[in-house]
GROMACS .gro file of C-alpha atoms in nm:
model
  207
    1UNK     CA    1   0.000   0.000   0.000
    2UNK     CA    2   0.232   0.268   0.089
    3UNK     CA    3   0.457   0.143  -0.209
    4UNK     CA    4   0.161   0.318  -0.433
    5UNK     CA    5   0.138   0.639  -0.258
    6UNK     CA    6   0.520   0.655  -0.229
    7UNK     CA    7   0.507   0.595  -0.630
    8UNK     CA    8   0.259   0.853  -0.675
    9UNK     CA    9   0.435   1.089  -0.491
   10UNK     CA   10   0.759   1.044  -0.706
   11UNK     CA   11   0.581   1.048  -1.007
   12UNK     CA   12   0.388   1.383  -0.934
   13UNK     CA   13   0.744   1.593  -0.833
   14UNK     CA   14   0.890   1.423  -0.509
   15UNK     CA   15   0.992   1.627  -0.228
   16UNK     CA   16   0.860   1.949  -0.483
   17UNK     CA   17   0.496   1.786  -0.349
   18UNK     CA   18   0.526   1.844  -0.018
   19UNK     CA   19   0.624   2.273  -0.067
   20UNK     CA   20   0.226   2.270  -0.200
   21UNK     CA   21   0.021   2.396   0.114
   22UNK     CA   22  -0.246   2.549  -0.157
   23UNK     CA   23  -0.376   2.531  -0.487
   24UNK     CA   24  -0.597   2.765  -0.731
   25UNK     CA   25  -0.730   2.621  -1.028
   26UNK     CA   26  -0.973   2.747  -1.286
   27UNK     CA   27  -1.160   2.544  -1.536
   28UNK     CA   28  -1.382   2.622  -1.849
   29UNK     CA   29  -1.676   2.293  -1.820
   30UNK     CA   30  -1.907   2.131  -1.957
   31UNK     CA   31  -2.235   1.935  -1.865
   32UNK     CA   32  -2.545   1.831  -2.003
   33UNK     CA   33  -2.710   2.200  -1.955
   34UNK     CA   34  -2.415   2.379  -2.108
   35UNK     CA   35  -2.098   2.556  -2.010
   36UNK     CA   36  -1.974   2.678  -1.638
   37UNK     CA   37  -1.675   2.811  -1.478
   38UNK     CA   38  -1.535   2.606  -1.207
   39UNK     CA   39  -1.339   2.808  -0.975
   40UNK     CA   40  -1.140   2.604  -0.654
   41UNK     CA   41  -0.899   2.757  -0.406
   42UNK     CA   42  -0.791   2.467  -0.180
   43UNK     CA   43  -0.568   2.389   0.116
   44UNK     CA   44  -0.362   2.129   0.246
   45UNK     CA   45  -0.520   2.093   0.536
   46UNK     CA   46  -0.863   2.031   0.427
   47UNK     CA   47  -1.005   2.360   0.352
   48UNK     CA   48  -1.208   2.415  -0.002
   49UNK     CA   49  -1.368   2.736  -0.172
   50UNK     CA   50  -1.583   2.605  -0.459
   51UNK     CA   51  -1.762   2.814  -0.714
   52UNK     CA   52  -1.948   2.769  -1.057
   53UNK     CA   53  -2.045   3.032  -1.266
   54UNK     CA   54  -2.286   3.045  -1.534
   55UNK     CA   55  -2.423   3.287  -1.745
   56UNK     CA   56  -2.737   3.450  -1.692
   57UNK     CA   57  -2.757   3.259  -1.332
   58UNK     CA   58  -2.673   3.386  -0.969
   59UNK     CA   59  -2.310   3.204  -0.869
   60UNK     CA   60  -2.302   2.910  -0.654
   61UNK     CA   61  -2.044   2.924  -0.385
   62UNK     CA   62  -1.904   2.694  -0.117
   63UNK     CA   63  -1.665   2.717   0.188
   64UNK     CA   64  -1.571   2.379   0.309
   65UNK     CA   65  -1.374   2.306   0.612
   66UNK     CA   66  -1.344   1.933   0.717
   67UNK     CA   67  -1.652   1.773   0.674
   68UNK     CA   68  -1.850   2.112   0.713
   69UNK     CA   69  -1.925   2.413   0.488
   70UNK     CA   70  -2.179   2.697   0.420
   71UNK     CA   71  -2.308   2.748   0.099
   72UNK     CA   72  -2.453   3.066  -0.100
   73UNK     CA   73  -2.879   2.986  -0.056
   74UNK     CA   74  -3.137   3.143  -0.320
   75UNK     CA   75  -3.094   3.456  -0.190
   76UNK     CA   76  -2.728   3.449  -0.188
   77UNK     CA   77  -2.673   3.407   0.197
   78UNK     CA   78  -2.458   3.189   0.320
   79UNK     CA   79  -2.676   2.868   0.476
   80UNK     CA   80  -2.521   2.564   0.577
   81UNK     CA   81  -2.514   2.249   0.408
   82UNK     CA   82  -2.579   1.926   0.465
   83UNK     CA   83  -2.280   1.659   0.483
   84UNK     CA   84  -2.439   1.452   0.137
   85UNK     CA   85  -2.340   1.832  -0.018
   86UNK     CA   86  -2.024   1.904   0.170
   87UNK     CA   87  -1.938   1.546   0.034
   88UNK     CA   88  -2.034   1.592  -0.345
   89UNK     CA   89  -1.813   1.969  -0.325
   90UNK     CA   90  -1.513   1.798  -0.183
   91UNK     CA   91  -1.487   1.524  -0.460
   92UNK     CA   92  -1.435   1.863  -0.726
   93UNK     CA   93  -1.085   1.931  -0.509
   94UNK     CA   94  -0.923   1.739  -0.793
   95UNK     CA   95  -0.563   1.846  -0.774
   96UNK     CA   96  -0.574   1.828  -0.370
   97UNK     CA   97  -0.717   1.486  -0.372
   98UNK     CA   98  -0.393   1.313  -0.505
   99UNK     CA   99  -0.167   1.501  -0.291
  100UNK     CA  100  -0.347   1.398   0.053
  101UNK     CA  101  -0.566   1.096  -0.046
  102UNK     CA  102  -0.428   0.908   0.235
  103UNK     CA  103  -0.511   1.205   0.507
  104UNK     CA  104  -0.851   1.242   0.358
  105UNK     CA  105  -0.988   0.901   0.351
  106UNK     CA  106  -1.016   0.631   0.610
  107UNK     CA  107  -1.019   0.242   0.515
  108UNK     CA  108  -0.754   0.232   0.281
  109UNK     CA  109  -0.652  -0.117   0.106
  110UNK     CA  110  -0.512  -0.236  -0.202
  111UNK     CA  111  -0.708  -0.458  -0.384
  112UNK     CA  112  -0.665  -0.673  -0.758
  113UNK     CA  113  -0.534  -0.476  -1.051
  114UNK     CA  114  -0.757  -0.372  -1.276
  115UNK     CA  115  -0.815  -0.175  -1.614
  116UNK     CA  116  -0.988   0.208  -1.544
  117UNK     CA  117  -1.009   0.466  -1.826
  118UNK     CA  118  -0.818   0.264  -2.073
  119UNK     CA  119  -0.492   0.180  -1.849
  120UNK     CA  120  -0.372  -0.104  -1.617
  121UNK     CA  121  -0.395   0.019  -1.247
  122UNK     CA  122  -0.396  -0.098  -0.855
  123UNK     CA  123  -0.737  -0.095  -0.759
  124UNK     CA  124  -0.740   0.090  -0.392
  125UNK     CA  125  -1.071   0.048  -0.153
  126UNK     CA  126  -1.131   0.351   0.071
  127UNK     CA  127  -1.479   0.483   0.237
  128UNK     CA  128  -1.542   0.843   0.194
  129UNK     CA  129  -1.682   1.117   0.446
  130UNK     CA  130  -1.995   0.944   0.393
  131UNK     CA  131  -1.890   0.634   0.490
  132UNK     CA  132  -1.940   0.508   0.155
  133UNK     CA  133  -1.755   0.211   0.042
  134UNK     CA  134  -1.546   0.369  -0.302
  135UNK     CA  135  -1.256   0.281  -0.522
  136UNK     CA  136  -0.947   0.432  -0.666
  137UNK     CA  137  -0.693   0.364  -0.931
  138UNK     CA  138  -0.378   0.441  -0.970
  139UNK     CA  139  -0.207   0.401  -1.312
  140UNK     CA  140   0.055   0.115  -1.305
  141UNK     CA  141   0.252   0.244  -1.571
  142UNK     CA  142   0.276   0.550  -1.464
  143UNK     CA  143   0.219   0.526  -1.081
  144UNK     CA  144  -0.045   0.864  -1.102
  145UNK     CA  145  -0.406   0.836  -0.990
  146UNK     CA  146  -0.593   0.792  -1.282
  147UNK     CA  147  -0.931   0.857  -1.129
  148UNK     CA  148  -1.203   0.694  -0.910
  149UNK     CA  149  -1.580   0.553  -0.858
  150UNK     CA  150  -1.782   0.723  -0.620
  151UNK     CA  151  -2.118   0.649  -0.444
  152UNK     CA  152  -2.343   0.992  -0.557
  153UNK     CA  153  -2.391   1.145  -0.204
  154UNK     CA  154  -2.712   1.329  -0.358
  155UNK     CA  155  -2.878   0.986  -0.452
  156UNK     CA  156  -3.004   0.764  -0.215
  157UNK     CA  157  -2.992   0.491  -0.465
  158UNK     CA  158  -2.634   0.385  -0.471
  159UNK     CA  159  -2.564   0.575  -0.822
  160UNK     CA  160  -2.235   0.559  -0.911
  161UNK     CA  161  -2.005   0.876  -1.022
  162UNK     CA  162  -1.743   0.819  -1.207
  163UNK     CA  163  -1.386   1.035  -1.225
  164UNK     CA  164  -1.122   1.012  -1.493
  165UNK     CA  165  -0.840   1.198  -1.502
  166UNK     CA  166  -0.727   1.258  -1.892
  167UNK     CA  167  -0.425   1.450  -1.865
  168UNK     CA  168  -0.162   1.597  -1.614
  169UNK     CA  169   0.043   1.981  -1.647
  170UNK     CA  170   0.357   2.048  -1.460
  171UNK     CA  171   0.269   2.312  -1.226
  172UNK     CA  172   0.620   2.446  -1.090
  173UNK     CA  173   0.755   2.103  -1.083
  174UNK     CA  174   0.449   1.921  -0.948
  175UNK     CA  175   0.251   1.758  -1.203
  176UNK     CA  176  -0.150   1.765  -1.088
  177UNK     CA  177  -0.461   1.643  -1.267
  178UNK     CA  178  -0.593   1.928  -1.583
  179UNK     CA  179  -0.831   1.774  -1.796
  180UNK     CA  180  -1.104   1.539  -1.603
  181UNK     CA  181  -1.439   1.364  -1.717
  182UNK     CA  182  -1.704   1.306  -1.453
  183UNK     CA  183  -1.970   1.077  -1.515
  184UNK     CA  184  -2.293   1.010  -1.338
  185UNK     CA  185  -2.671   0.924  -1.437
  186UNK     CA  186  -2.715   1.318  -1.617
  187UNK     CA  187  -2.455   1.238  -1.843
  188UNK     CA  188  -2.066   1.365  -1.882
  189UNK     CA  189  -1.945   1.695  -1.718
  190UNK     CA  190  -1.512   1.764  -1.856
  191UNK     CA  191  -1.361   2.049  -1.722
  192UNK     CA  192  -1.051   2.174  -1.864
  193UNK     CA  193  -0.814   2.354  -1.619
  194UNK     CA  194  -0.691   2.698  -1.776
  195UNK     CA  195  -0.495   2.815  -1.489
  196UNK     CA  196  -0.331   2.655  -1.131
  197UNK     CA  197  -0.119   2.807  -0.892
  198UNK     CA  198   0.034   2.690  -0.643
  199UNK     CA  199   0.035   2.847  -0.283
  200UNK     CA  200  -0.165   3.161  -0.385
  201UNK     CA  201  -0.497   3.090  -0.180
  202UNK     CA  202  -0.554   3.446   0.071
  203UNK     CA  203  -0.654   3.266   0.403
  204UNK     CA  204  -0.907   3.527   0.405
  205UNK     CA  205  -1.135   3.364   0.190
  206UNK     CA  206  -1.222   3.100   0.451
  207UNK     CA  207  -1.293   3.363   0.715
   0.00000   0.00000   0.00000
């Protein structure tokens, strides 16, 4: 097991990976009812601002910290959310997620190798904040995460989501997911990341 992550961590810049205490990241996506801006600002240490923009619409907006967050409500005031939404936000911290998979989710065991998204990978079994039994993968070849299955925490029918990552960009010697497909029951959402920084998230944003 910690042969993988240790792999991983090689593979994604070494000891560069552990200078990263935040990352920005902004994508241009797409879904089954059109385009959106994706806007993250995460920390190491389990913090998350999420936001999607679309045009014509009032901006959706998250602060996550832990397995707790507010959320902009109709009127835009900040409400809190429940933990099946703080769950589904947290699963969009796609650069974070490889960097502190092991910190962020509990149960974690290898399992048989298996092919994901085209590619031979170790098949890892973890249970998310939800207590969820899930899966990642973890590209043989290449030792980086190539994505993972998800129970929907806004179905109560055990929907699966599914997250591929289709390409990697060196980010100041730390290579982090860019291009991603997610894929649940609505159909596929990609989101192409235009822009990430590293260690460039104002505290202030959480406060």
């Amino acid at each position: 097991m910690s042969e993988i992550f240790a792999n991983l961590r090689i593979a994604m810049g070494g000891d560069t990976v552990d200078g990263v205490q935040s990352i920005t990241a902004v994508a241009d996506s797409n879904g089954p009812n059109g385009p959106y801006t994706t806007n993250l600002q995460s920390t190491r240490d389990g913090k998350l601002f999420f936001e999607q923009l679309r045009d014509g619409q009032r901006p959706f907006q998250a602060w996550i910290s832990g397995k707790e967050g507010l959320g902009t409500g109709q009127s835009g005031d900040k409400v809190a959310l429940g933990s099946h939404h703080v769950a589904m936000i947290k699963s969009h911290d796609f650069q974070m997620i490889p960097i502190n998979f092991q910190q962020r989710y509990d149960g974690v065991e290898i399992q048989e190798t298996c092919e994901f998204n085209g590619a031979n990978c170790h098949k890892v079994q973890f249970t998310d904040e939800m207590g969820q039994v899930c899966h990642a993968y973890f590209d043989v070849e290449t030792h980086l995460w190539a994505g993972m299955t998800l129970t929907n925490s806004l179905k109560q029918d055990g929907s699966i989501v599914t997250i591929a990552i289709n390409n990697w960009q060196k980010v100041d010697g730390v290579l982090l997911p860019q291009s991603i497909t997610a894929t649940d029951e609505a159909g596929d959402f990609h989101l192409q990341f235009k822009t990430i920084t590293l260690n460039t998230v104002d505290e202030k944003i959480f406060t």
